[in-house]
Coordinates of C-alpha atoms and ligand atoms in Angstrom, one line a residue:
M234 CA -65.1 243.6 200.0
P235 CA -67.0 244.8 196.9
S236 CA -69.5 247.4 198.0
S237 CA -72.2 245.3 196.1
D238 CA -71.8 242.5 198.7
Q239 CA -75.1 241.8 200.4
V240 CA -74.9 240.5 203.9
Q241 CA -77.8 239.5 206.1
V242 CA -77.9 238.0 209.6
L243 CA -80.8 236.0 210.8
N244 CA -80.8 236.1 214.6
T245 CA -82.9 236.2 217.7
W246 CA -81.8 238.8 220.2
L247 CA -81.2 236.5 223.1
S248 CA -79.0 234.0 221.3
M249 CA -75.3 233.8 222.4
F250 CA -74.7 232.0 219.1
G251 CA -76.1 234.8 217.1
L252 CA -74.2 237.5 219.0
R253 CA -71.0 235.8 218.0
V254 CA -71.8 236.5 214.3
V255 CA -72.7 240.2 215.1
I256 CA -69.4 240.7 217.0
A257 CA -67.5 239.1 214.1
L258 CA -69.1 241.3 211.4
K259 CA -68.5 244.4 213.5
A260 CA -64.9 243.5 214.1
K261 CA -64.4 243.2 210.4
G262 CA -66.3 246.4 209.7
V263 CA -68.8 244.5 207.4
H264 CA -72.1 246.2 206.8
Y265 CA -75.0 243.9 207.2
E266 CA -78.8 243.8 207.5
Y267 CA -80.0 242.4 210.8
L268 CA -83.2 240.3 210.5
E269 CA -84.7 239.5 213.9
Q270 CA -86.4 236.1 213.8
D271 CA -89.4 234.7 215.6
L272 CA -88.5 231.2 216.6
Q273 CA -92.1 230.4 217.5
N274 CA -93.1 231.2 214.0
K275 CA -90.2 230.6 211.7
S276 CA -89.9 232.6 208.5
Q277 CA -89.7 231.1 205.1
L278 CA -86.3 232.7 204.8
L279 CA -85.0 230.9 207.9
L280 CA -86.5 227.5 206.8
E281 CA -85.1 227.9 203.3
S282 CA -81.6 229.0 204.4
N283 CA -81.2 226.5 207.3
P284 CA -83.5 223.6 206.2
I285 CA -81.5 221.0 208.2
H286 CA -81.4 222.5 211.7
K287 CA -84.0 225.4 211.2
K288 CA -82.0 227.4 213.8
I289 CA -80.5 230.8 214.0
P290 CA -77.9 232.2 213.5
V291 CA -77.7 232.2 209.7
L292 CA -75.4 234.4 207.7
I293 CA -76.5 235.0 204.1
H294 CA -73.7 236.4 201.9
N295 CA -74.9 237.4 198.4
G296 CA -77.8 235.0 198.7
K297 CA -75.7 232.0 199.9
P298 CA -76.5 230.8 203.5
V299 CA -73.9 229.7 206.0
C300 CA -75.1 228.0 209.2
E301 CA -73.7 227.1 212.6
S302 CA -72.1 229.9 214.5
L303 CA -68.5 228.7 214.7
I304 CA -68.5 227.8 211.0
I305 CA -69.9 231.3 210.3
L306 CA -67.0 232.8 212.3
K307 CA -64.5 230.9 210.3
Y308 CA -66.3 231.9 207.1
I309 CA -66.3 235.6 208.0
D310 CA -62.6 235.4 208.8
E311 CA -61.8 233.9 205.4
A312 CA -64.3 235.9 203.3
W313 CA -63.1 239.2 204.8
P314 CA -59.4 238.7 205.4
S315 CA -57.7 241.5 207.3
A316 CA -54.2 241.7 208.6
D317 CA -55.1 243.5 211.8
A318 CA -58.4 241.7 212.6
S319 CA -57.7 238.1 211.9
F320 CA -59.6 235.7 214.2
L321 CA -57.5 232.6 213.7
P322 CA -53.8 232.3 213.9
K323 CA -51.8 231.4 210.8
D324 CA -49.9 228.4 212.1
P325 CA -51.9 225.2 211.6
Y326 CA -51.2 223.9 215.1
D327 CA -52.2 227.1 216.7
R328 CA -55.4 227.2 214.6
A329 CA -56.2 223.6 215.7
V330 CA -55.7 224.6 219.4
T331 CA -57.8 227.7 219.0
L332 CA -60.6 225.7 217.4
F333 CA -60.4 223.1 220.2
W334 CA -61.1 225.7 222.8
A335 CA -64.0 227.2 220.9
D336 CA -65.4 223.7 220.6
Y337 CA -64.9 223.1 224.3
I338 CA -67.0 226.2 225.0
D339 CA -69.8 224.8 222.8
K340 CA -69.7 221.3 224.3
K341 CA -69.5 222.2 227.9
M342 CA -70.5 225.8 228.8
Y343 CA -73.9 225.9 227.1
D344 CA -75.0 222.6 228.5
A345 CA -73.9 223.4 232.1
G346 CA -75.6 226.8 231.9
S347 CA -78.8 225.3 230.5
R348 CA -79.0 222.9 233.4
I349 CA -78.8 225.8 235.9
I350 CA -81.7 227.4 234.1
R351 CA -83.9 224.5 233.2
S352 CA -83.4 221.7 235.7
P353 CA -86.6 221.2 237.7
D354 CA -84.8 219.7 240.7
A355 CA -82.2 221.3 243.0
E356 CA -79.8 218.4 242.7
Q357 CA -79.5 218.7 238.9
R358 CA -79.3 222.5 239.2
D359 CA -76.4 222.2 241.7
Q360 CA -74.6 219.8 239.4
G361 CA -75.0 222.3 236.6
K362 CA -73.6 225.0 238.8
K363 CA -70.6 222.8 239.7
D364 CA -70.0 222.0 236.1
F365 CA -70.3 225.6 235.0
I366 CA -67.7 226.7 237.6
E367 CA -65.4 223.9 236.5
V368 CA -65.7 225.1 232.9
L369 CA -64.8 228.7 233.9
E370 CA -61.8 227.5 235.9
T371 CA -60.6 225.3 233.0
L372 CA -60.9 228.3 230.7
D373 CA -58.9 230.4 233.2
G374 CA -56.2 227.8 233.1
A375 CA -56.1 227.7 229.3
L376 CA -56.0 231.5 229.1
G377 CA -52.8 231.3 231.3
D378 CA -51.1 228.2 230.0
V379 CA -52.2 228.0 226.4
F380 CA -53.0 231.5 225.3
G381 CA -50.1 233.3 227.0
G382 CA -52.0 235.0 229.9
G383 CA -54.2 237.4 227.9
P384 CA -55.5 240.0 228.1
F385 CA -57.4 238.1 225.4
F386 CA -57.4 234.6 224.1
G387 CA -56.3 236.2 220.8
G388 CA -53.4 238.0 222.6
Q389 CA -53.5 241.8 222.5
S390 CA -56.7 241.8 220.4
I391 CA -59.8 239.6 220.4
G392 CA -59.7 236.4 218.4
F393 CA -61.8 233.3 217.7
V394 CA -62.2 232.1 221.3
D395 CA -62.9 235.6 222.6
I396 CA -65.8 236.0 220.1
A397 CA -67.1 232.5 220.8
L398 CA -67.1 233.1 224.6
A399 CA -68.0 236.8 225.1
P400 CA -71.8 236.5 224.3
F401 CA -72.1 234.1 227.3
L402 CA -71.3 237.0 229.6
C403 CA -74.8 238.4 228.9
W404 CA -76.2 235.2 230.4
F405 CA -74.1 235.2 233.5
E406 CA -76.7 237.3 235.4
V407 CA -79.4 234.7 234.4
Y408 CA -77.2 231.8 235.8
E409 CA -76.6 233.8 238.9
A410 CA -80.2 234.7 239.5
L411 CA -81.5 231.1 238.9
G412 CA -78.5 229.3 240.5
E413 CA -78.4 231.7 243.4
F414 CA -74.7 232.2 243.3
K415 CA -72.1 234.8 242.2
V416 CA -70.1 233.6 239.3
W417 CA -66.9 235.4 240.0
E418 CA -67.0 234.6 243.7
A419 CA -67.7 230.9 243.2
A420 CA -65.1 230.3 240.5
K421 CA -61.4 230.9 241.1
C422 CA -60.5 232.5 237.9
P423 CA -58.4 235.7 238.2
L424 CA -57.4 235.8 234.6
L425 CA -60.8 235.1 233.2
S426 CA -62.5 237.7 235.4
K427 CA -60.0 240.3 234.1
W428 CA -60.7 239.0 230.6
A429 CA -64.4 239.6 231.2
E430 CA -63.9 243.2 232.2
A431 CA -61.6 243.8 229.3
V432 CA -63.7 242.2 226.6
W433 CA -66.9 244.1 227.5
E434 CA -64.9 247.3 226.7
V435 CA -63.9 246.3 223.2
P436 CA -66.2 248.5 221.1
C437 CA -67.4 245.9 218.7
V438 CA -68.2 243.5 221.6
K439 CA -70.0 246.2 223.6
E440 CA -72.2 247.2 220.7
A441 CA -73.0 243.7 219.8
L442 CA -73.8 242.6 223.4
S443 CA -76.1 245.6 223.9
I444 CA -78.6 243.6 221.8
A445 CA -79.1 241.3 224.8
P446 CA -79.0 243.4 228.0
P447 CA -78.5 241.0 231.0
H448 CA -81.5 242.4 232.9
K449 CA -83.8 241.8 229.9
L450 CA -82.6 238.2 229.7
V451 CA -83.3 237.7 233.4
E452 CA -86.9 239.1 232.9
F453 CA -87.4 237.0 229.8
V454 CA -86.3 233.7 231.5
Q455 CA -88.3 234.4 234.7
A456 CA -91.4 235.1 232.6
M457 CA -90.8 231.9 230.6
R458 CA -90.5 229.9 233.9
K459 CA -93.7 231.3 235.2
K460 CA -95.5 230.4 232.0
M461 CA -94.1 226.8 232.2
Q462 CA -95.2 226.5 235.9
A463 CA -98.6 227.8 235.1
G464 CA -98.9 225.3 232.2
S465 CA -97.8 222.3 234.2
Ligands
LIG223 N1 -74.9 225.0 217.2 C1 -75.7 226.1 216.8 C2 -76.7 226.4 217.9 C3 -77.7 227.5 217.5 C4 -79.0 227.4 218.3 O1 -79.1 226.6 219.3 N2 -80.0 228.3 218.0 C5 -81.2 228.3 218.7 C6 -81.5 229.6 219.4 S1 -80.2 230.0 220.6 C7 -82.4 228.1 217.8 O2 -82.4 228.7 216.7 N3 -83.4 227.3 218.2 C8 -84.6 227.2 217.4 C9 -85.1 225.8 217.4 O3 -84.4 224.9 217.9 O4 -86.2 225.6 217.0 C10 -74.8 227.3 216.5 O5 -73.7 227.4 217.0 O6 -75.2 228.1 215.6
LIG224 C1 -96.3 234.1 211.5 O1 -95.5 234.9 210.6 C2 -96.1 235.3 209.4 C3 -95.1 236.1 208.6 O2 -93.9 235.4 208.5 C4 -97.3 236.2 209.8 O3 -98.0 236.6 208.7 C5 -98.2 235.5 210.8 O4 -99.3 236.3 211.2 C6 -97.5 234.9 212.0 N1 -98.3 234.1 212.8 C7 -98.4 234.2 214.1 C8 -99.3 233.3 214.8 O5 -97.7 235.0 214.7

């Protein structure tokens, strides 16, 4: 990468989507400027660089914005190619399978987790919990059957699916606190629980996830719920 490259990340500390981008840049050793955004009062830079969705994360590379976290990961992988830190496999079929599983995480895990956090009634929350556990067990099966048993979805080092999934670990304590359950006891996923331990210890993951300490997320969500209850 030319040293004149300018890289900026627009993020909000609590976002699992934004943390993906931070892990990816750290994994590639790319220097970047981190610009924390206030989503209650969006900056001109955010509105200009993501006028369609007006959401974080946004990666701005030499003035050109890239939006949507999984698209940003793919962009980072292609813009900073590296033989020993490639996120996607070379084989077209293997790439498609990898993208399928990252997409599965986006379609299923965020939604189930949100229902645990947000649903006002116990029945919906329990359904969210059930769905969340099913997602974990499905990912555990994929890690064994599709991705060769680990330790990572990327094999011996982290890859696209690992980076897509790891930031959710920060939120597990929130799901546990509000859903009143223990994730790793409720879900039968021996491979995935080993994965979770291993992935936390990868230096670029550990550094990135320290932006969103789980206890801070729990405090944040509980304060938000109190505010909502007071307002209703
Ligand atoms: N699909 C998007 C999701 C990003 C997203 O949901 N961002 C949220 C924060 S976690 C956001 O910026 N929300 C602001 C808003 O909706 O006004 C991605 O993968 O980047
Ligand atoms: C919103 O952000 C702008 C800067 O981007 C700042 O000048 C202004 O005071 C903020 N407004 C509120 C209500 O926080």
